[in-house]
mmCIF file of C-alpha atoms in Angstrom:
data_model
loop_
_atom_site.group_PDB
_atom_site.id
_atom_site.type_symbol
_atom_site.label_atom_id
_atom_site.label_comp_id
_atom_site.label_asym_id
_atom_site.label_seq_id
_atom_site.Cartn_x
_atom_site.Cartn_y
_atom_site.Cartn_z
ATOM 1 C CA UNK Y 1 61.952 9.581 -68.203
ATOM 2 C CA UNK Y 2 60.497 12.745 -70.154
ATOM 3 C CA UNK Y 3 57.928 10.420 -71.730
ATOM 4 C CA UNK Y 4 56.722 9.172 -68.005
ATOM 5 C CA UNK Y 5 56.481 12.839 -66.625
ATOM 6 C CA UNK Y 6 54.635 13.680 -69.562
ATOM 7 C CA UNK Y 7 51.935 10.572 -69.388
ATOM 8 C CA UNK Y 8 51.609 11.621 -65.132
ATOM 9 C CA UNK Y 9 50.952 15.020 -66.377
ATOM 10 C CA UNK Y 10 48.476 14.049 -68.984
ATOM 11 C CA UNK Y 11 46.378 11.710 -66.353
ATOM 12 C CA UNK Y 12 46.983 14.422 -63.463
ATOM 13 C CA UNK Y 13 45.349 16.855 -65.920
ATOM 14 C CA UNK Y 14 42.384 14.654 -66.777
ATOM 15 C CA UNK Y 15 42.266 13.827 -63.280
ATOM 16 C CA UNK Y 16 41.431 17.421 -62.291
ATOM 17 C CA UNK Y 17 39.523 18.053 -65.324
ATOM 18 C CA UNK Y 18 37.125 14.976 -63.247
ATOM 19 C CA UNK Y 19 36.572 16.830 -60.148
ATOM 20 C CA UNK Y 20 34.567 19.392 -62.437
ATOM 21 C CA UNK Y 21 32.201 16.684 -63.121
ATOM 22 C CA UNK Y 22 30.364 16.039 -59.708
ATOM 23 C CA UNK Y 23 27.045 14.155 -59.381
ATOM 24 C CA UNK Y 24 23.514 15.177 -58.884
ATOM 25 C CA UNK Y 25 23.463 17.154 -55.513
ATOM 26 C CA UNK Y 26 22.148 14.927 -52.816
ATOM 27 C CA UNK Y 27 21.023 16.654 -49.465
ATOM 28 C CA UNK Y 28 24.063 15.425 -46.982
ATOM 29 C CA UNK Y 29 23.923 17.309 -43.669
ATOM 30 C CA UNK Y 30 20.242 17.659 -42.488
ATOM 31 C CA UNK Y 31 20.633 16.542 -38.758
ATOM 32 C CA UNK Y 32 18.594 13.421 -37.978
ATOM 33 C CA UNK Y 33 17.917 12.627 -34.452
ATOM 34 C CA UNK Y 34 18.051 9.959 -32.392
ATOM 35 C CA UNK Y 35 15.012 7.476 -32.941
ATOM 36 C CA UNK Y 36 12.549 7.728 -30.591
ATOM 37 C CA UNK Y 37 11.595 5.302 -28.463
ATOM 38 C CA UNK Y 38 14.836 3.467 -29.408
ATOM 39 C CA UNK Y 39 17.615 3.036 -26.348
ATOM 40 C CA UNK Y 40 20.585 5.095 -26.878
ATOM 41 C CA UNK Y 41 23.503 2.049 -27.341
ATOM 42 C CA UNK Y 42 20.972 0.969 -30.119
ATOM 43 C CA UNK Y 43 20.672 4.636 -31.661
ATOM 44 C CA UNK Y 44 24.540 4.924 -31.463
ATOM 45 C CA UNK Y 45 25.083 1.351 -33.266
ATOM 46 C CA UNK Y 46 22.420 2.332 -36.167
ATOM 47 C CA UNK Y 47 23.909 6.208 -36.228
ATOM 48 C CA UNK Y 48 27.812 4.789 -36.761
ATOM 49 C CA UNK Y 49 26.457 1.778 -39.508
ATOM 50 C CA UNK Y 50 23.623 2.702 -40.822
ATOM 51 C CA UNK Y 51 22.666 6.736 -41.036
ATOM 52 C CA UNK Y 52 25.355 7.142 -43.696
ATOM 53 C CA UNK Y 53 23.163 5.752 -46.166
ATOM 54 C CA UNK Y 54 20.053 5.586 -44.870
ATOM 55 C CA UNK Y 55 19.487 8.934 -43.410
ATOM 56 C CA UNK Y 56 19.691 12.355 -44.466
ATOM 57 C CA UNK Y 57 22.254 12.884 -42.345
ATOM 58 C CA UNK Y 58 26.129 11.635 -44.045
ATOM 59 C CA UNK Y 59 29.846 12.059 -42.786
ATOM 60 C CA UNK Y 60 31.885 11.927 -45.907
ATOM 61 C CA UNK Y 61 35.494 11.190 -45.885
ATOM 62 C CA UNK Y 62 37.679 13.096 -47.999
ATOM 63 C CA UNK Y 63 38.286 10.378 -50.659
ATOM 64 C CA UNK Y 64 34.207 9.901 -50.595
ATOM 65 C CA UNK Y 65 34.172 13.814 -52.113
ATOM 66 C CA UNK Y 66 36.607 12.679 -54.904
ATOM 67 C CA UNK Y 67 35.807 11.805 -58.509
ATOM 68 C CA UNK Y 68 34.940 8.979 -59.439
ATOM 69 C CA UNK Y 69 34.258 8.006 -56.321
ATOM 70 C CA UNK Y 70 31.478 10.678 -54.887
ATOM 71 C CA UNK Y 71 29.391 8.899 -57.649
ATOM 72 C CA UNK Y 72 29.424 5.407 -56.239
ATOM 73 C CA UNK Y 73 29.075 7.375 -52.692
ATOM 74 C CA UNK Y 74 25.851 9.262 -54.251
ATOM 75 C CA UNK Y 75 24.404 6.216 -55.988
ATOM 76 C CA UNK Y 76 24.767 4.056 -52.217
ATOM 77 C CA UNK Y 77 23.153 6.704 -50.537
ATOM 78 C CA UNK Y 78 20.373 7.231 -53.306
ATOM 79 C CA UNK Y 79 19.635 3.609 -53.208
ATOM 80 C CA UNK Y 80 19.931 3.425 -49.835
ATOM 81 C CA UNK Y 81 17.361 6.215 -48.741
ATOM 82 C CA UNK Y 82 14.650 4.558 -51.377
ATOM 83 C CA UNK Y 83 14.668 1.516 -49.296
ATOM 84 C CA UNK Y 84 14.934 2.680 -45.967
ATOM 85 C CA UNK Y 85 15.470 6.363 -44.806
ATOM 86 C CA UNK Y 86 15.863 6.654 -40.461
ATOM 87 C CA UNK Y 87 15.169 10.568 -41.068
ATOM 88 C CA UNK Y 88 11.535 9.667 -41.553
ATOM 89 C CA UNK Y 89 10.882 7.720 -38.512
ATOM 90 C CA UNK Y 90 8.605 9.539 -36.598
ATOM 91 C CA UNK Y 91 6.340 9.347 -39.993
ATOM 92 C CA UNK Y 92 5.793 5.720 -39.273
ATOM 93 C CA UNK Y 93 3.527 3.860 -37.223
ATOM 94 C CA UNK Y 94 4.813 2.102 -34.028
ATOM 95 C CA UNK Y 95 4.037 -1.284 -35.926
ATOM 96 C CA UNK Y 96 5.716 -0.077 -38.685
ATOM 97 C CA UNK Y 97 8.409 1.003 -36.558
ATOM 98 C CA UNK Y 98 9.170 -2.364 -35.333
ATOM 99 C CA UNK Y 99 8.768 -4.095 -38.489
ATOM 100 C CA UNK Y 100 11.613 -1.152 -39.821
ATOM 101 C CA UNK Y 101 14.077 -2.611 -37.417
ATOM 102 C CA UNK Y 102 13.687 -6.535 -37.839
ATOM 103 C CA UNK Y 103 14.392 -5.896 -41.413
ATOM 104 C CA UNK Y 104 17.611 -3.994 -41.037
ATOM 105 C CA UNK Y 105 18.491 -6.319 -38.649
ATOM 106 C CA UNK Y 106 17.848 -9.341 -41.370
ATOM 107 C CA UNK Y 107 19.857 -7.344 -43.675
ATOM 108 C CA UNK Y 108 22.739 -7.255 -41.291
ATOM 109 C CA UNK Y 109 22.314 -10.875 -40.531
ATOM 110 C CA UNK Y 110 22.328 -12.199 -44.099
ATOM 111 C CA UNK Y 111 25.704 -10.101 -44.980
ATOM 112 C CA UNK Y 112 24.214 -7.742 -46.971
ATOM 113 C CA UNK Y 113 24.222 -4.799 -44.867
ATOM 114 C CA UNK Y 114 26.349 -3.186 -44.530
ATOM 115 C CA UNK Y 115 27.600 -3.510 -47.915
ATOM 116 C CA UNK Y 116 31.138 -5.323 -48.308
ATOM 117 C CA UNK Y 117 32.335 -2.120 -50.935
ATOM 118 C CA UNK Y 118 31.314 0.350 -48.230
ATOM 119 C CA UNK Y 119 32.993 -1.438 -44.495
ATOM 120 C CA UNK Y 120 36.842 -2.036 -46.843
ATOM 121 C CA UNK Y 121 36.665 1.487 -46.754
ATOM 122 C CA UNK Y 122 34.426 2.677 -43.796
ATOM 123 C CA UNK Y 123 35.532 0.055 -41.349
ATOM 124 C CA UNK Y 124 33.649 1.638 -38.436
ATOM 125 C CA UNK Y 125 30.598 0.679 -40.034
ATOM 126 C CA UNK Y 126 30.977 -2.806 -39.663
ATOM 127 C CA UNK Y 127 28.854 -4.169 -37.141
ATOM 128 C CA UNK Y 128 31.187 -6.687 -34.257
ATOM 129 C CA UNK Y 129 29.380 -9.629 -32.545
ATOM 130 C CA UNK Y 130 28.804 -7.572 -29.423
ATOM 131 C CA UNK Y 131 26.888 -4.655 -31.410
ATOM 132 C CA UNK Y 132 24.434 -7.477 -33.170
ATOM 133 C CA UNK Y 133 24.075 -9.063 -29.602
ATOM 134 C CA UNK Y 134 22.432 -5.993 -28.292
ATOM 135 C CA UNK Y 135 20.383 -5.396 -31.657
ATOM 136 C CA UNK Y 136 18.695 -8.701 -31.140
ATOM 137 C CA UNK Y 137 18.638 -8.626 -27.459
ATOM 138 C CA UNK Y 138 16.165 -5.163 -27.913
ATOM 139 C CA UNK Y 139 14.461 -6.827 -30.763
ATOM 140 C CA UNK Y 140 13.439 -9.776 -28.547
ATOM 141 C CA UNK Y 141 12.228 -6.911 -25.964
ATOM 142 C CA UNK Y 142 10.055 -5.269 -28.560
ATOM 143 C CA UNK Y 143 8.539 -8.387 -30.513
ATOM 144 C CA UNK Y 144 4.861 -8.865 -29.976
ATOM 145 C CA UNK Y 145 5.143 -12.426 -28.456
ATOM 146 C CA UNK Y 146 8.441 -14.309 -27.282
ATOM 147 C CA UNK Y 147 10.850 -16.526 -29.725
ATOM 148 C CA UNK Y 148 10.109 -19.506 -27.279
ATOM 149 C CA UNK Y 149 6.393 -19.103 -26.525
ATOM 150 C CA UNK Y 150 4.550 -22.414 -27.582
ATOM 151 C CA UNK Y 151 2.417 -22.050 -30.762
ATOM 152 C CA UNK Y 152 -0.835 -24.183 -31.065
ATOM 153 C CA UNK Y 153 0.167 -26.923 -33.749
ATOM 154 C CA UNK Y 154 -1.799 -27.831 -37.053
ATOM 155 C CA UNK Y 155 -1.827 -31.035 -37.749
ATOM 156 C CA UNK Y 156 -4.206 -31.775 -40.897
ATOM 157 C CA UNK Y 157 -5.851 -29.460 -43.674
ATOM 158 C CA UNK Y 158 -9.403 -29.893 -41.533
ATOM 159 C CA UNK Y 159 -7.527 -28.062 -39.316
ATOM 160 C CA UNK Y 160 -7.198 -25.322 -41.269
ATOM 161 C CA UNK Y 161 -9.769 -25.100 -43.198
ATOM 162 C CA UNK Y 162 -11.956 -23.127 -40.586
ATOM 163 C CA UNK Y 163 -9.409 -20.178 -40.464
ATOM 164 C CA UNK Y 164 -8.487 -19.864 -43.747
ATOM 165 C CA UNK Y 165 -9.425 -16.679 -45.715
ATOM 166 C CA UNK Y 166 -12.003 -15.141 -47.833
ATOM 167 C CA UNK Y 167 -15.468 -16.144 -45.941
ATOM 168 C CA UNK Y 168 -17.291 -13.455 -46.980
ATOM 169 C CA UNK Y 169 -16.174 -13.802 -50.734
ATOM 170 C CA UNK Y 170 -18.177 -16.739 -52.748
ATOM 171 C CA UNK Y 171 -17.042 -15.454 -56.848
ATOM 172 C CA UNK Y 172 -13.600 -15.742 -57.015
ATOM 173 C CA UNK Y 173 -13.499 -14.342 -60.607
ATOM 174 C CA UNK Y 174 -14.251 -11.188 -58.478
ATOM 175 C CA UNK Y 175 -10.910 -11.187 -57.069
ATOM 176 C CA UNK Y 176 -9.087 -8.806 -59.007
ATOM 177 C CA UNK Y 177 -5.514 -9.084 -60.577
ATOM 178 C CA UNK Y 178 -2.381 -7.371 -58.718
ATOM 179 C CA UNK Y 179 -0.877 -4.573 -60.906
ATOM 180 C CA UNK Y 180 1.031 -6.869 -62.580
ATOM 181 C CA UNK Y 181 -1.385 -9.172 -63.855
ATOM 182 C CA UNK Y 182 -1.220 -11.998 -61.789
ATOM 183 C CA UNK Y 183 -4.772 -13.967 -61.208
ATOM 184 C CA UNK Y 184 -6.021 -14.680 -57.728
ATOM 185 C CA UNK Y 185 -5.777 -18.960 -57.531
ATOM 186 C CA UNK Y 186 -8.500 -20.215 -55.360
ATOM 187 C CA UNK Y 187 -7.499 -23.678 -55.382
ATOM 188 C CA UNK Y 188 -4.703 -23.501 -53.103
ATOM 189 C CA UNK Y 189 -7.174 -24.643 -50.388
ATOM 190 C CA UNK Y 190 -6.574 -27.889 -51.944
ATOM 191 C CA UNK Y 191 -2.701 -28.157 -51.996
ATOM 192 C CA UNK Y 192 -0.632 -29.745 -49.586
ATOM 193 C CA UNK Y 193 0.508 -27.460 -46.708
ATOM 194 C CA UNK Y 194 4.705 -27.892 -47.438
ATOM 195 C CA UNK Y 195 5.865 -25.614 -44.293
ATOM 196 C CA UNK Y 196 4.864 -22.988 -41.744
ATOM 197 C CA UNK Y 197 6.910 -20.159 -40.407
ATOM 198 C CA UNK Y 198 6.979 -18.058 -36.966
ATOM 199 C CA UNK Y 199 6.789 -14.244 -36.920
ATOM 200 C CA UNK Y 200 6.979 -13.984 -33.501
ATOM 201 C CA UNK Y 201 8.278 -10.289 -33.952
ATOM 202 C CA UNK Y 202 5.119 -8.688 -35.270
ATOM 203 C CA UNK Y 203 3.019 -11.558 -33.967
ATOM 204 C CA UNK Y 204 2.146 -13.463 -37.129
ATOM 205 C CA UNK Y 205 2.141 -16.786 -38.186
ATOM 206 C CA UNK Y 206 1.653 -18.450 -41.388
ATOM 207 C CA UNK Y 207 1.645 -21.608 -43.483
ATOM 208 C CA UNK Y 208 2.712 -22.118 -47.045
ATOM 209 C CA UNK Y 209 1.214 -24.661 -49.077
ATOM 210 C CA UNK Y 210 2.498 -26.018 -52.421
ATOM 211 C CA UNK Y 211 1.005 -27.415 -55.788
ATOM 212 C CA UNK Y 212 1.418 -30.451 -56.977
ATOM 213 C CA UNK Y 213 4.434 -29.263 -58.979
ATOM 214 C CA UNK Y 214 6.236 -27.586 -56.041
ATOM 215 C CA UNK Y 215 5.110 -30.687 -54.059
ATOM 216 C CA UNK Y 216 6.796 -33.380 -56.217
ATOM 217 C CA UNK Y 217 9.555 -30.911 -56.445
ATOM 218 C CA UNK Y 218 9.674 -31.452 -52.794
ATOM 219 C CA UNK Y 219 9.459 -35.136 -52.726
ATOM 220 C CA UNK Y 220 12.301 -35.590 -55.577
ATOM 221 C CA UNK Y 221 14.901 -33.186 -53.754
ATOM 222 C CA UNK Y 222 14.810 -30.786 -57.030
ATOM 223 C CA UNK Y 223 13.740 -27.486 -55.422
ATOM 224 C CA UNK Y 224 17.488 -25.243 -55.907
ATOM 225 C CA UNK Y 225 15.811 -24.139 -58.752
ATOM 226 C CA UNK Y 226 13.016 -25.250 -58.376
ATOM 227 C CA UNK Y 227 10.844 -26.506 -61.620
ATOM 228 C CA UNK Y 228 8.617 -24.225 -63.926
ATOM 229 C CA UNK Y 229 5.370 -24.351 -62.588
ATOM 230 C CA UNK Y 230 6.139 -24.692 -59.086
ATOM 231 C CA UNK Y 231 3.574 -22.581 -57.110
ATOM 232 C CA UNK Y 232 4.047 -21.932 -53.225
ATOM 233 C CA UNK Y 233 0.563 -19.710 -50.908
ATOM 234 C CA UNK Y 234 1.499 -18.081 -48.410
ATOM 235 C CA UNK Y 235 -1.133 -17.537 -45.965
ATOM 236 C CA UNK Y 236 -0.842 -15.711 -42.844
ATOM 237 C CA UNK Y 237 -2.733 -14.612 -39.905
ATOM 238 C CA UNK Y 238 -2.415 -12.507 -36.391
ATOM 239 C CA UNK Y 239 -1.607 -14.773 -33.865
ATOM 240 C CA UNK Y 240 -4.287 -15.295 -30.709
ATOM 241 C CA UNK Y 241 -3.073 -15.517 -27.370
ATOM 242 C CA UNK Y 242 -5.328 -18.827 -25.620
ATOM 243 C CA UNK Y 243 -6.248 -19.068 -21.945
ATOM 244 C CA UNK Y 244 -3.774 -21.597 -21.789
ATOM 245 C CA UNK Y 245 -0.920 -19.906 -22.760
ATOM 246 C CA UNK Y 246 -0.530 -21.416 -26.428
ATOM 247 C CA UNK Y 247 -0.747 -19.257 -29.848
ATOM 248 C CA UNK Y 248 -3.385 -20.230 -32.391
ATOM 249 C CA UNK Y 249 -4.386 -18.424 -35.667
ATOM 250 C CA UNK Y 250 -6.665 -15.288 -35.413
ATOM 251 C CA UNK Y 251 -7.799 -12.534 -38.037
ATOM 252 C CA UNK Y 252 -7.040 -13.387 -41.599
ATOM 253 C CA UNK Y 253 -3.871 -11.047 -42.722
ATOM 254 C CA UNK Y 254 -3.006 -11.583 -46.436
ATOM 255 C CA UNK Y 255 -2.345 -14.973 -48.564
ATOM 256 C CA UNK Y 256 0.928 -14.689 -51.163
ATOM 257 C CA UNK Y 257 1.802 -16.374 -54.138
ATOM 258 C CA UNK Y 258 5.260 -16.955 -55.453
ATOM 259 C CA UNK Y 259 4.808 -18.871 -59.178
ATOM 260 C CA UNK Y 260 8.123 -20.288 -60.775
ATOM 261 C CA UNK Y 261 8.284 -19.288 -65.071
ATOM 262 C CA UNK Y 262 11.820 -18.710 -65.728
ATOM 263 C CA UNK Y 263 11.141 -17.189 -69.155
ATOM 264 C CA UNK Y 264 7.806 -15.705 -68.516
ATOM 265 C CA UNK Y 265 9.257 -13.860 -65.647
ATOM 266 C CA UNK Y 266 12.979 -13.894 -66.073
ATOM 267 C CA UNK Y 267 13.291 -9.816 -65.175
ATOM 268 C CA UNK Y 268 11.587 -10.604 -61.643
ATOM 269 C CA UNK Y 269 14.263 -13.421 -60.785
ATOM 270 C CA UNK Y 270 12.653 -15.908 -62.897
ATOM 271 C CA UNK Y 271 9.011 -15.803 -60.001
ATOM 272 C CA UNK Y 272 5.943 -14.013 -60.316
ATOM 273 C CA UNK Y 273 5.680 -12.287 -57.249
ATOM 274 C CA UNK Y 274 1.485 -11.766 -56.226
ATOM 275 C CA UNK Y 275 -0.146 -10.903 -52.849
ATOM 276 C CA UNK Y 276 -3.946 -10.080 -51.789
ATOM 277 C CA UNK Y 277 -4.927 -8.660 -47.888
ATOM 278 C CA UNK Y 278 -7.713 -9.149 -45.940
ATOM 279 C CA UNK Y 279 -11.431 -10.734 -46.189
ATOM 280 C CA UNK Y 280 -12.144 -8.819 -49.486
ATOM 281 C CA UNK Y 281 -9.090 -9.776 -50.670
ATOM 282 C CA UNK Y 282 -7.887 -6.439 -51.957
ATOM 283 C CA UNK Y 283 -4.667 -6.457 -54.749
ATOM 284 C CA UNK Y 284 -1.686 -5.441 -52.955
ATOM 285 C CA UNK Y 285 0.511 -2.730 -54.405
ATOM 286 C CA UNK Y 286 0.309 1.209 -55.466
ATOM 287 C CA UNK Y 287 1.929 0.287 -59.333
ATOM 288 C CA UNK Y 288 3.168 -2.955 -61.421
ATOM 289 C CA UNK Y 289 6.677 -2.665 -59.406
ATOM 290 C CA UNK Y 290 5.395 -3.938 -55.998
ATOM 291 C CA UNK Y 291 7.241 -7.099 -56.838
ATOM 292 C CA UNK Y 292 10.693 -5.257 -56.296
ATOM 293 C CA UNK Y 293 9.692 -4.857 -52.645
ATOM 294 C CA UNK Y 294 9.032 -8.824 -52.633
ATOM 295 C CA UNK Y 295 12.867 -9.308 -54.665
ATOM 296 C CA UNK Y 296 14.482 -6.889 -52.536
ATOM 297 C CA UNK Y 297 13.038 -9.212 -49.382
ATOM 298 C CA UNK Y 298 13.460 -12.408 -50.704
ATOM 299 C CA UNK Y 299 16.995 -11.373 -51.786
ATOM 300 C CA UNK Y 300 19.504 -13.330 -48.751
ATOM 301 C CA UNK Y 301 17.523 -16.297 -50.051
ATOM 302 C CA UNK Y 302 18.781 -16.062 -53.375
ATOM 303 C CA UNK Y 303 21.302 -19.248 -53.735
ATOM 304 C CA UNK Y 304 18.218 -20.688 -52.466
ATOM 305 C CA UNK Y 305 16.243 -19.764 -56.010
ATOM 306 C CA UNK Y 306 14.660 -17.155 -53.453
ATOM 307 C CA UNK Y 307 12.789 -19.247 -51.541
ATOM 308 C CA UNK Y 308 12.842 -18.710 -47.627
ATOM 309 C CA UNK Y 309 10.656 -22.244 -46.695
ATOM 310 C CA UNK Y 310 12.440 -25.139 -45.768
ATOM 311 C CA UNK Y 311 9.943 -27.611 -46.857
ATOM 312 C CA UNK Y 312 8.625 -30.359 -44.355
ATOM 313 C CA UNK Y 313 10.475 -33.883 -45.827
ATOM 314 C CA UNK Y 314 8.101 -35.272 -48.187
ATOM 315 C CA UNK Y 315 8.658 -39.393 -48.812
ATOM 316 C CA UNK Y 316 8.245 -39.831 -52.674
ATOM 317 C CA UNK Y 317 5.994 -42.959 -52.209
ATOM 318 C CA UNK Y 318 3.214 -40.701 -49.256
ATOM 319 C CA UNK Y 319 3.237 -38.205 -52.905
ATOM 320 C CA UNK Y 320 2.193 -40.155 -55.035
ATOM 321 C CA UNK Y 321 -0.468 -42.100 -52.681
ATOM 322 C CA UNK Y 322 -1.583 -38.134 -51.602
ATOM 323 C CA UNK Y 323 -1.593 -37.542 -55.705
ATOM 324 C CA UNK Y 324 -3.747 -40.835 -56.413
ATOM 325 C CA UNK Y 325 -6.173 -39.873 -53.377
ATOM 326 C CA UNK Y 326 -6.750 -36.299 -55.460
#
C-alpha cells in the first residue's frame, strides 16, 4: 500500500513538474471574422470544424492546455495554419477564394479533415451528412460552370493537337527545369491520351496522357503501384463556353508531370512531382519544396500510389497494335 502511494506521488510530482514545460507560444485568440461573401450556415459550419486549426482564432478545452497534450494541440494548429489559415481570407483573390473552399471541402470528403485524433476528442467538429449537404450545395452555386453542363468531347489526338500548349515556343531545351530539377518532356504530344478530368468548379478541364510505360501499365492492370518509369502529362486549359451551349478547350493553363522512380524519388512518395504554366512555359514553384503542395494534394489518393486518373480501359492487343504503329 505505502509502496503504491509512494509511486502516485512520484508520477503526480513529475506530472506537475510537465506543466512547466509548455510549447512554443502560438497566437490563440485573435478574432477572425466571418468570411466574406460566404452565407452565414456555411461560416458557422467552417467556424465550429475548421477555425480551430486553421484560423487564428482557437477555443481550447481544458485538457487541450495540459501537458503533453497542448503539444500535439500546438503542432495541429501549426500544421494546420501552414496549409490553410481562414484569418487571411480577405488577402486572397475571389478565384482563389473559391478554389480555398473546394479543397477543404475535398479534404472533408476524403476523411482526412477533420482529423480522426482531433473529432474522438472534439466531437463537435465532426462534420454530419446534413452540414456536407449544404457545403456542396453552395459549392455548386459558386463553381464557374455546372456539374451537369455538357462538355465538347475529344475524340482523337488530331483533335487535340490544335489546342495544345507552347505555340509560341519552337527550342524546347529553352524550357527551363522546376526547382527541383526535373526536365521539361516535349514528347508527350506523342503519348496516348489515358483519361480526362472535369473541373467544373474553377472552370477547367484537362486531359492526361501516358507513356508507353504508364500505357502498358494500363493495358496489363498493374498500375496500384504503378511501374518505374511510368510517366502521366497533365494538360489543362480554361474551358470556353460555345454558342451552342457545349464546353470546349480555351487558353492554355499549365501541363504537369507526375514520373514514377521509387528509389530516385522515394522522399517525394516514390513520384517526381513537375509542373510548367502558360505559353512560355514558366517553372512552377518559389523553392525545390513545391512538390509538397502536389503530395499534400494528391494525398486521399494515396492507396491509389497517388494517382487521381482512372485510366480509360486499354485492351492489351489495341497496345501493342498502337505500339507497332509508333
Amino acid at each position: 500500500m505505502k509502496k503504491g502511494l509512494k509511486i502516485f506521488a512520484i508520477l503526480l510530482l513529475v506530472f506537475i513538474a510537465l506543466q512547466f514545460w509548455k510549447p512554443e507560444k502560438i497566437e490563440y485568440s485573435t478574432p477572425t471574422k466571418d468570411l466574406t461573401n460566404v452565407p452565414a450556415e456555411v461560416n458557422t459550419i467552417l467556424r465550429n470544424s475548421c477555425f480551430d486549426c486553421h484560423s487564428n482564432t482557437v477555443n481550447l478545452a481544458w485538457f487541450d492546455k495540459i501537458t503533453p497534450a497542448n503539444f500535439i494541440v500546438a503542432s495541429h494548429i501549426k500544421d494546420g495554419r501552414k496549409a490553410l489559415n481562414f484569418s487571411d481570407w480577405d488577402k486572397l483573390e475571389k478565384p482563389k477564394q473559391s478554389a480555398t473552399l473546394y479543397y477543404a471541402f475535398n479534404k472533408i470528403l476524403s476523411g482526412e479533415m477533420p482529423i480522426k485524433s482531433y473529432t474522438a476528442l472534439h466531437p463537435s467538429a465532426k462534420l454530419d451528412d446534413s452540414s456536407i449537404e449544404v457545403l456542396k450545395n453552395y459549392l455548386t452555386t459558386i463553381a464557374a460552370r455546372k456539374p451537369n453542363q455538357e462538355i465538347l468531347p475529344i475524340s482523337t489526338p488530331k483533335d487535340v493537337e490544335k489546342i495544345l500548349p507552347n505555340k509560341k515556343i519552337t527550342d524546347y531545351t529553352k524550357v527551363k527545369p522546376t526547382l527541383n530539377k526535373i526536365q521539361y518532356i516535349p514528347d508527350f504530344r506523342n503519348w496516348k491520351a489515358v483519361s480526362t478530368s472535369d473541373r467544373f468548379d474553377n472552370g477547367s478541364m484537362r486531359i492526361i496522357y501516358g507513356n508507353e510505360i504508364a500505357v502498358k501499365a494500363i493495358a496489363e492492370h498493374q498500375t496500384n503501384p504503378w511501374p518505374d518509369g511510368a510517366i502521366f502529362a497533365k494538360t489543362a486549359w480554361k474551358q470556353k463556353t460555345e454558342a451552342d451551349g457545349t464546353v470546349s478547350a480555351g487558353a492554355f493553363i499549365q501541363v504537369e508531370f507526375m514520373i514514377k522512380d521509387a528509389k530516385k524519388y522515394e522522399t517525394t512518395k516514390g513520384w517526381g512531382w513537375a509542373r510548367w504554366k502558360g505559353n512560355d512555359l514558366k517553372p512552377y514553384g518559389h523553392n525545390a519544396n513545391f512538390d509538397q503542395e502536389c503530395i499534400s494534394c494528391h494525398n486521399p489518393v494515396k492507396n491509389n500510389d497517388y494517382v487521381f486518373t482512372t485510366p480509360l480501359h486499354l485492351d492489351i492487343n489495341k497496345f501493342n497494335i498502337y505500339n507497332k504503329n509508333k
